Short mmCIF file of C-alpha atoms in Angstrom, two decimals:
data_model
loop_
_atom_site.label_atom_id
_atom_site.label_comp_id
_atom_site.label_asym_id
_atom_site.label_seq_id
_atom_site.Cartn_x
_atom_site.Cartn_y
_atom_site.Cartn_z
CA MET A 1 -15.41 13.61 1.32
CA ARG A 2 -18.76 11.94 1.67
CA VAL A 3 -19.99 11.85 5.28
CA VAL A 4 -22.67 9.33 6.19
CA VAL A 5 -24.57 8.96 9.46
CA PRO A 6 -26.31 5.58 9.67
CA PHE A 7 -29.51 5.73 11.68
CA SER A 8 -31.52 2.73 12.78
CA ALA A 9 -35.05 4.10 12.62
CA THR A 10 -36.78 0.83 13.43
CA GLU A 11 -37.11 0.14 17.16
CA PRO A 12 -33.90 1.96 18.06
CA LYS A 13 -31.98 1.50 21.31
CA THR A 14 -33.90 -1.44 22.74
CA ARG A 15 -31.26 -1.94 25.45
CA LEU A 16 -32.37 1.33 27.01
CA ALA A 17 -35.73 -0.30 27.84
CA PRO A 18 -35.01 -0.39 31.61
CA VAL A 19 -35.09 3.43 31.56
CA LEU A 20 -37.04 4.59 28.50
CA ASP A 21 -40.18 3.19 26.89
CA ALA A 22 -40.40 2.56 23.15
CA ASP A 23 -41.69 6.02 22.23
CA GLU A 24 -39.07 7.66 24.41
CA ARG A 25 -36.30 5.55 22.93
CA ARG A 26 -37.39 6.62 19.47
CA ALA A 27 -37.49 10.27 20.51
CA PHE A 28 -34.14 10.09 22.28
CA ALA A 29 -32.50 8.39 19.30
CA ARG A 30 -33.67 11.30 17.15
CA VAL A 31 -32.25 13.83 19.62
CA MET A 32 -28.87 12.08 19.58
CA LEU A 33 -28.96 12.05 15.77
CA ALA A 34 -29.68 15.79 15.77
CA ASP A 35 -26.72 16.41 18.09
CA VAL A 36 -24.38 14.42 15.85
CA LEU A 37 -25.62 16.26 12.75
CA ASP A 38 -25.20 19.63 14.49
CA ALA A 39 -21.63 18.77 15.44
CA LEU A 40 -20.90 17.72 11.85
CA ASP A 41 -22.45 20.95 10.55
CA THR A 42 -20.16 22.94 12.84
CA VAL A 43 -17.15 21.07 11.49
CA GLY A 44 -18.28 22.14 8.03
CA VAL A 45 -18.95 18.78 6.43
CA ASP A 46 -22.24 17.98 4.77
CA PRO A 47 -23.62 14.75 6.22
CA THR A 48 -26.16 12.44 4.65
CA VAL A 49 -28.33 10.31 6.91
CA LEU A 50 -28.54 6.66 5.93
CA ALA A 51 -31.76 5.41 7.51
CA THR A 52 -33.31 1.97 7.64
CA GLU A 53 -36.70 3.47 6.82
CA ALA A 54 -38.05 6.86 5.77
CA ILE A 55 -37.79 9.49 8.50
CA ASP A 56 -38.98 13.05 8.61
CA LEU A 57 -35.82 15.13 8.64
CA ASP A 58 -34.92 18.49 7.19
CA ARG A 59 -31.85 17.25 5.33
CA PRO A 60 -30.80 14.53 2.87
CA VAL A 61 -31.86 11.03 3.90
CA THR A 62 -30.96 7.89 1.99
CA VAL A 63 -33.20 4.95 2.86
CA ASP A 64 -31.60 1.52 2.72
CA ASP A 65 -33.24 -1.32 4.59
CA ARG A 66 -30.36 -3.73 4.13
CA PRO A 67 -28.24 -4.69 7.13
CA LEU A 68 -25.66 -2.05 8.07
CA ASP A 69 -22.66 -3.88 6.59
CA ALA A 70 -24.32 -4.25 3.19
CA ALA A 71 -25.53 -0.67 3.13
CA ILE A 72 -22.15 0.82 4.07
CA ASN A 73 -20.17 -1.50 1.84
CA GLY A 74 -22.43 -0.54 -1.05
CA LEU A 75 -21.55 3.10 -0.44
CA LEU A 76 -17.85 2.36 -0.09
CA ALA A 77 -17.78 0.37 -3.33
CA ALA A 78 -19.68 3.05 -5.26
CA SER A 79 -17.81 6.12 -4.01
CA ASP A 80 -14.91 7.62 -5.92
CA GLU A 81 -14.10 9.98 -3.04
CA PRO A 82 -13.20 9.33 0.62
CA VAL A 83 -16.10 8.19 2.79
CA ALA A 84 -16.59 8.94 6.48
CA VAL A 85 -19.12 7.12 8.60
CA VAL A 86 -20.17 8.53 11.98
CA MET A 87 -22.67 6.65 14.11
CA ALA A 88 -25.86 8.43 15.11
CA ASP A 89 -25.65 7.52 18.79
CA LEU A 90 -22.42 9.39 19.57
CA ALA A 91 -24.21 11.76 21.90
CA LEU A 92 -20.92 13.17 23.22
CA ALA A 93 -19.40 13.93 19.82
CA THR A 94 -18.16 17.50 19.69
CA PRO A 95 -16.86 19.45 16.70
CA ASP A 96 -13.37 19.24 18.24
CA ALA A 97 -13.50 15.46 18.46
CA LEU A 98 -14.83 15.16 14.92
CA ASP A 99 -12.20 17.59 13.68
CA ARG A 100 -9.53 15.27 15.02
CA LEU A 101 -11.17 12.36 13.18
CA PHE A 102 -11.29 14.17 9.86
CA ALA A 103 -7.86 15.79 10.22
CA ALA A 104 -5.98 12.59 11.02
CA GLU A 105 -3.81 11.19 8.29
CA GLY A 106 -4.01 7.58 7.17
CA ASP A 107 -5.73 5.53 4.50
CA VAL A 108 -8.18 4.37 7.12
CA VAL A 109 -8.82 6.38 10.30
CA LEU A 110 -10.73 4.49 12.99
CA ALA A 111 -12.45 5.88 16.08
CA PRO A 112 -12.81 2.88 18.41
CA GLY A 113 -15.91 2.45 20.48
CA ARG A 114 -15.85 1.08 23.96
CA GLY A 115 -16.47 -2.66 23.79
CA GLY A 116 -14.59 -3.22 20.57
CA GLY A 117 -16.87 -1.32 18.24
CA THR A 118 -15.96 1.15 15.52
CA ASN A 119 -17.91 4.31 16.19
CA ALA A 120 -16.64 6.36 13.28
CA PHE A 121 -14.13 6.06 10.49
CA VAL A 122 -12.71 7.81 7.46
CA ALA A 123 -11.84 5.56 4.52
CA ARG A 124 -9.50 6.98 1.91
CA HIS A 125 -8.55 3.56 0.56
CA PRO A 126 -10.81 2.23 -2.23
CA ASP A 127 -10.76 -1.34 -0.95
CA PHE A 128 -11.71 -0.75 2.67
CA ARG A 129 -14.92 -2.49 3.68
CA VAL A 130 -16.78 -2.82 6.98
CA ASP A 131 -17.71 -5.78 9.13
CA TYR A 132 -19.54 -4.51 12.19
CA HIS A 133 -20.19 -7.93 13.66
CA ASP A 134 -18.82 -8.29 17.22
CA ALA A 135 -15.51 -6.62 18.15
CA SER A 136 -15.30 -4.82 14.83
CA ILE A 137 -12.26 -2.69 15.56
CA ARG A 138 -10.04 -5.73 15.15
CA ASP A 139 -11.69 -6.68 11.87
CA HIS A 140 -11.41 -3.14 10.56
CA ARG A 141 -7.71 -2.94 11.40
CA ARG A 142 -7.20 -6.23 9.58
CA ILE A 143 -9.34 -5.33 6.55
CA ALA A 144 -7.49 -2.04 6.12
CA ARG A 145 -4.08 -3.66 6.40
CA ASP A 146 -5.02 -6.57 4.14
CA ALA A 147 -5.96 -3.95 1.55
CA GLY A 148 -2.49 -2.43 1.91
CA GLY A 149 -3.74 0.66 3.72
CA THR A 150 -2.27 2.54 6.66
CA VAL A 151 -4.39 2.66 9.80
CA THR A 152 -4.67 5.51 12.29
CA GLU A 153 -6.74 5.33 15.47
CA ILE A 154 -8.26 8.37 17.15
CA ASP A 155 -7.92 8.44 20.92
CA SER A 156 -11.20 10.09 21.88
CA TYR A 157 -13.35 9.33 24.89
CA ARG A 158 -16.18 11.27 23.26
CA LEU A 159 -16.11 9.27 20.06
CA SER A 160 -15.65 6.03 22.02
CA THR A 161 -18.95 6.56 23.80
CA ASP A 162 -21.89 5.18 21.87
CA VAL A 163 -25.15 5.04 23.74
CA ASP A 164 -26.62 1.57 24.06
CA GLU A 165 -27.22 0.84 27.73
CA PRO A 166 -28.46 2.73 30.77
CA ALA A 167 -24.91 3.24 32.08
CA ASP A 168 -24.09 5.06 28.84
CA LEU A 169 -26.76 7.61 29.74
CA ALA A 170 -24.68 8.49 32.79
CA GLU A 171 -21.86 9.47 30.44
CA VAL A 172 -24.29 11.71 28.55
CA LEU A 173 -25.43 13.39 31.76
CA LEU A 174 -21.83 13.88 32.92
CA HIS A 175 -20.28 15.05 29.65
CA GLY A 176 -23.02 15.89 27.15
CA GLU A 177 -22.92 19.35 25.62
CA GLY A 178 -25.86 18.93 23.26
CA ARG A 179 -29.58 18.41 23.45
CA ALA A 180 -29.39 14.74 24.43
CA ALA A 181 -28.29 15.58 27.98
CA ASP A 182 -31.04 18.18 28.30
CA TRP A 183 -33.58 15.71 26.95
CA LEU A 184 -32.59 13.13 29.57
CA ARG A 185 -32.81 15.67 32.37
CA GLY A 186 -36.21 16.75 31.09
CA ALA A 187 -37.32 13.12 31.19
CA GLY A 188 -36.25 12.87 34.83
CA VAL A 189 -33.26 10.61 34.18
CA GLN A 190 -30.71 11.17 36.95
CA LEU A 191 -27.25 9.99 37.86
CA THR A 192 -26.91 7.47 40.62
CA VAL A 193 -23.96 5.63 42.09
CA ALA A 194 -24.42 2.11 43.41
CA ASP A 195 -21.61 -0.22 44.49
CA GLY A 196 -19.05 2.11 42.98
CA ARG A 197 -20.72 2.03 39.57
CA THR A 198 -22.22 5.13 38.03
CA THR A 199 -25.47 4.62 36.18
CA VAL A 200 -28.87 6.29 35.96
CA GLU A 201 -32.23 6.02 37.63
CA ARG A 202 -35.58 7.57 36.96
CA PRO A 203 -37.22 8.09 40.33
CA MET B 1 6.04 19.52 37.83
CA ARG B 2 5.62 16.83 40.40
CA VAL B 3 4.04 13.66 38.97
CA VAL B 4 2.43 11.22 41.38
CA VAL B 5 1.03 7.77 40.68
CA PRO B 6 -1.19 6.55 43.54
CA PHE B 7 -1.11 2.80 43.93
CA SER B 8 -3.40 0.81 46.17
CA ALA B 9 -1.12 -2.00 47.30
CA THR B 10 -3.56 -3.57 49.73
CA GLU B 11 -5.95 -6.05 48.11
CA PRO B 12 -6.03 -4.23 44.78
CA LYS B 13 -8.71 -4.65 42.13
CA THR B 14 -11.17 -6.78 44.08
CA ARG B 15 -13.84 -6.32 41.40
CA LEU B 16 -11.73 -8.43 39.06
CA ALA B 17 -12.38 -11.43 41.33
CA PRO B 18 -14.65 -13.16 38.78
CA VAL B 19 -11.60 -13.54 36.51
CA LEU B 20 -8.45 -13.29 38.65
CA ASP B 21 -7.69 -14.67 42.11
CA ALA B 22 -6.15 -12.49 44.82
CA ASP B 23 -2.53 -13.25 43.94
CA GLU B 24 -3.23 -12.67 40.26
CA ARG B 25 -5.00 -9.40 40.96
CA ARG B 26 -1.98 -8.25 42.95
CA ALA B 27 0.38 -9.28 40.15
CA PHE B 28 -1.77 -7.71 37.45
CA ALA B 29 -2.06 -4.44 39.38
CA ARG B 30 1.73 -4.30 39.49
CA VAL B 31 1.96 -4.92 35.74
CA MET B 32 -0.46 -2.08 35.05
CA LEU B 33 1.54 0.17 37.37
CA ALA B 34 4.71 -0.72 35.47
CA ASP B 35 3.04 0.14 32.15
CA VAL B 36 1.91 3.52 33.46
CA LEU B 37 5.38 4.27 34.82
CA ASP B 38 6.98 3.25 31.52
CA ALA B 39 4.67 5.56 29.60
CA LEU B 40 5.49 8.41 31.98
CA ASP B 41 9.20 7.70 31.59
CA THR B 42 8.84 7.93 27.82
CA VAL B 43 7.12 11.29 28.18
CA GLY B 44 10.14 12.41 30.16
CA VAL B 45 8.55 13.15 33.51
CA ASP B 46 9.85 11.65 36.71
CA PRO B 47 6.99 9.97 38.57
CA THR B 48 6.82 9.14 42.25
CA VAL B 49 4.65 6.24 43.35
CA LEU B 50 2.35 6.99 46.27
CA ALA B 51 1.56 3.60 47.78
CA THR B 52 -0.72 2.60 50.62
CA GLU B 53 1.98 0.30 51.98
CA ALA B 54 5.63 -0.41 51.23
CA ILE B 55 6.18 -2.11 47.88
CA ASP B 56 9.31 -3.43 46.27
CA LEU B 57 9.91 -1.14 43.31
CA ASP B 58 13.03 0.16 41.64
CA ARG B 59 12.05 3.83 41.89
CA PRO B 60 10.87 6.39 44.45
CA VAL B 61 7.92 5.23 46.55
CA THR B 62 6.16 7.38 49.12
CA VAL B 63 4.11 5.35 51.57
CA ASP B 64 0.96 6.99 52.91
CA ASP B 65 -1.74 4.80 54.40
CA ARG B 66 -4.31 7.56 54.63
CA PRO B 67 -7.33 7.48 52.32
CA LEU B 68 -6.58 8.71 48.80
CA ASP B 69 -8.19 12.13 49.20
CA ALA B 70 -6.16 12.94 52.31
CA ALA B 71 -2.92 11.70 50.81
CA ILE B 72 -3.33 13.66 47.56
CA ASN B 73 -4.61 16.78 49.25
CA GLY B 74 -1.61 16.68 51.57
CA LEU B 75 0.66 16.68 48.52
CA LEU B 76 -1.30 19.45 46.82
CA ALA B 77 -1.17 21.66 49.91
CA ALA B 78 2.55 21.11 50.41
CA SER B 79 3.72 21.54 46.82
CA ASP B 80 4.97 24.85 45.49
CA GLU B 81 5.06 23.53 41.93
CA PRO B 82 2.33 22.06 39.68
CA VAL B 83 1.22 18.56 40.62
CA ALA B 84 0.03 15.86 38.24
CA VAL B 85 -1.72 12.73 39.43
CA VAL B 86 -2.04 9.72 37.13
CA MET B 87 -3.86 6.62 38.33
CA ALA B 88 -1.95 3.34 38.33
CA ASP B 89 -4.68 1.33 36.59
CA LEU B 90 -4.65 3.23 33.30
CA ALA B 91 -3.44 0.20 31.42
CA LEU B 92 -4.07 1.86 28.04
CA ALA B 93 -2.16 5.06 28.79
CA THR B 94 0.32 5.81 26.04
CA PRO B 95 3.00 8.48 25.93
CA ASP B 96 0.91 10.31 23.30
CA ALA B 97 -2.14 10.40 25.55
CA LEU B 98 -0.08 11.54 28.53
CA ASP B 99 1.64 14.16 26.39
CA ARG B 100 -1.76 15.64 25.61
CA LEU B 101 -2.55 15.73 29.34
CA PHE B 102 0.66 17.50 30.26
CA ALA B 103 0.66 19.84 27.25
CA ALA B 104 -2.89 21.11 27.74
CA GLU B 105 -3.25 24.62 29.08
CA GLY B 106 -5.44 25.46 32.04
CA ASP B 107 -5.11 25.91 35.78
CA VAL B 108 -6.61 22.47 36.23
CA VAL B 109 -6.50 19.86 33.47
CA LEU B 110 -8.78 16.88 34.03
CA ALA B 111 -8.77 13.52 32.25
CA PRO B 112 -12.24 12.08 32.90
CA GLY B 113 -12.67 8.41 33.56
CA ARG B 114 -15.62 6.46 32.31
CA GLY B 115 -18.27 6.40 35.01
CA GLY B 116 -17.61 9.90 36.27
CA GLY B 117 -14.15 9.34 37.69
CA THR B 118 -11.08 11.51 37.33
CA ASN B 119 -8.31 9.30 36.01
CA ALA B 120 -5.57 11.89 35.82
CA PHE B 121 -5.14 15.60 36.34
CA VAL B 122 -2.62 18.41 36.31
CA ALA B 123 -3.13 21.09 38.97
CA ARG B 124 -1.39 24.39 38.41
CA HIS B 125 -3.67 26.27 40.79
CA PRO B 126 -2.53 26.31 44.44
CA ASP B 127 -6.03 25.88 45.85
CA PHE B 128 -7.17 22.87 43.84
CA ARG B 129 -8.04 19.87 46.01
CA VAL B 130 -9.45 16.42 45.23
CA ASP B 131 -12.61 14.64 46.26
CA TYR B 132 -12.63 11.22 44.63
CA HIS B 133 -15.89 10.10 46.19
CA ASP B 134 -18.50 9.06 43.57
CA ALA B 135 -18.72 10.94 40.26
CA SER B 136 -15.62 12.98 41.03
CA ILE B 137 -15.30 14.73 37.69
CA ARG B 138 -18.21 17.00 38.61
CA ASP B 139 -16.68 17.79 42.00
CA HIS B 140 -13.30 18.49 40.48
CA ARG B 141 -14.77 20.88 37.90
CA ARG B 142 -16.57 22.69 40.72
CA ILE B 143 -13.58 22.77 43.09
CA ALA B 144 -11.35 24.19 40.36
CA ARG B 145 -13.88 26.85 39.39
CA ASP B 146 -14.67 27.76 42.99
CA ALA B 147 -10.95 28.36 43.43
CA GLY B 148 -11.04 30.73 40.46
CA GLY B 149 -9.17 28.38 38.16
CA THR B 150 -9.71 27.59 34.50
CA VAL B 151 -10.58 23.98 33.68
CA THR B 152 -9.56 21.99 30.62
CA GLU B 153 -10.71 18.44 29.94
CA ILE B 154 -8.72 15.95 27.90
CA ASP B 155 -10.75 13.92 25.44
CA SER B 156 -8.90 10.60 25.59
CA TYR B 157 -10.40 7.14 25.41
CA ARG B 158 -7.11 5.73 26.68
CA LEU B 159 -7.02 7.92 29.76
CA SER B 160 -10.75 7.37 30.34
CA THR B 161 -10.22 3.64 30.69
CA ASP B 162 -9.34 2.62 34.23
CA VAL B 163 -9.40 -1.07 34.93
CA ASP B 164 -11.83 -2.11 37.63
CA GLU B 165 -14.14 -4.76 36.23
CA PRO B 166 -13.86 -7.77 33.92
CA ALA B 167 -15.30 -5.82 30.97
CA ASP B 168 -12.41 -3.36 31.34
CA LEU B 169 -10.02 -6.22 30.66
CA ALA B 170 -11.60 -6.53 27.22
CA GLU B 171 -10.48 -2.97 26.52
CA VAL B 172 -6.95 -3.92 27.56
CA LEU B 173 -6.96 -6.92 25.23
CA LEU B 174 -8.34 -4.85 22.34
CA HIS B 175 -6.19 -1.74 22.75
CA GLY B 176 -3.33 -2.44 25.15
CA GLU B 177 0.17 -1.73 23.90
CA GLY B 178 2.02 -2.57 27.11
CA ARG B 179 2.70 -5.56 29.28
CA ALA B 180 -0.77 -5.68 30.83
CA ALA B 181 -2.32 -7.05 27.64
CA ASP B 182 0.43 -9.65 27.32
CA TRP B 183 0.01 -10.61 30.97
CA LEU B 184 -3.72 -11.20 30.46
CA ARG B 185 -3.12 -13.32 27.37
CA GLY B 186 -0.51 -15.29 29.26
CA ALA B 187 -3.06 -15.91 32.01
CA GLY B 188 -5.51 -17.26 29.44
CA VAL B 189 -7.91 -14.32 29.62
CA GLN B 190 -9.75 -14.06 26.31
CA LEU B 191 -12.26 -11.78 24.66
CA THR B 192 -15.81 -12.98 24.38
CA VAL B 193 -18.98 -11.39 23.08
CA ALA B 194 -22.30 -12.26 24.68
CA ASP B 195 -25.60 -10.49 23.98
CA GLY B 196 -23.79 -7.76 22.11
CA ARG B 197 -21.52 -6.99 25.07
CA THR B 198 -17.79 -7.50 24.88
CA THR B 199 -16.18 -8.89 28.00
CA VAL B 200 -13.66 -11.57 28.90
CA GLU B 201 -13.67 -15.21 29.83
CA ARG B 202 -11.02 -17.58 31.05
CA PRO B 203 -11.86 -20.98 29.60
#
């Protein structure tokens, strides 16, 4: 199985701007990537990073500056083995959660993200393709079924949590087991509860 | 094992006011409760509803108008068997997800909610108590450990999704398998994506 971790190296995580400046967002995105790669290493798969521009990393990096759909669909079309894609901002991904993803049966195994996204998948069907625009989980179910494939969905809070907005950082502080949570604490990012909503502040 | 489903019958789900009026919120809360009870029935446990006021329901209802912590802690103190608590607004709870909750080992098994909540738990330790104020998952980990109990956490997107705000309704529309999703569609609640965020609208 080929395991790919797409990484947006160019101005990553702009929606975290209320909490982190541009340099910090870039650094934090790299820490999350490192956590995801560590978890994949523990599972025993051999991930390749698919980056939008060259990055300095001590492991295989494929650079492809096309939009994500085109880059992933190029890989899917070219691969003669199953392909797994795991997003680089799954700061809560643990080896156990990823094990469940890889162990699940089905031609297409989807790990839904909160908000309708698709945070990770395993494609064992040659005709599966991605369409990450908007609520992609619905499109991916449809694409898999239209191709005649069976679909399995992984029920994982950890894999459902991609980090885009300040409130997502609260999830990392509450449940993170990797370096991303430590990085946030080191940067002075703290949990706060306002009007019954948990988010973060940086006093 | 005693299984309890707390249900706030008095002005439920006020934060859904941008989408549903007071009567609709009351009706929708009851539909979610019915879905949770159905899922528990399928698992084969025998839930009791713990309601803040009398409600018309074709199954056992205990009325306790104390705040949630006091009501649950009263049950925990009085029970000589394990107690499970499953919130009534887990509109995505499936029998599979609940099976994982009940099957997990540990003196205290916690199902975290997004935002630091505790959406369900199983307490097999006699000294476990609840404190639902603010990010309760941290308190519940601490209370269990202070009591000398082992803690297990269930990694479930479905159990992590309690329905409080309009964006949570998008999760129900995307992933609901019970009547709550149908009820929302019947009420004309639709998915919409704005600025990369998935939420709902009611045109």
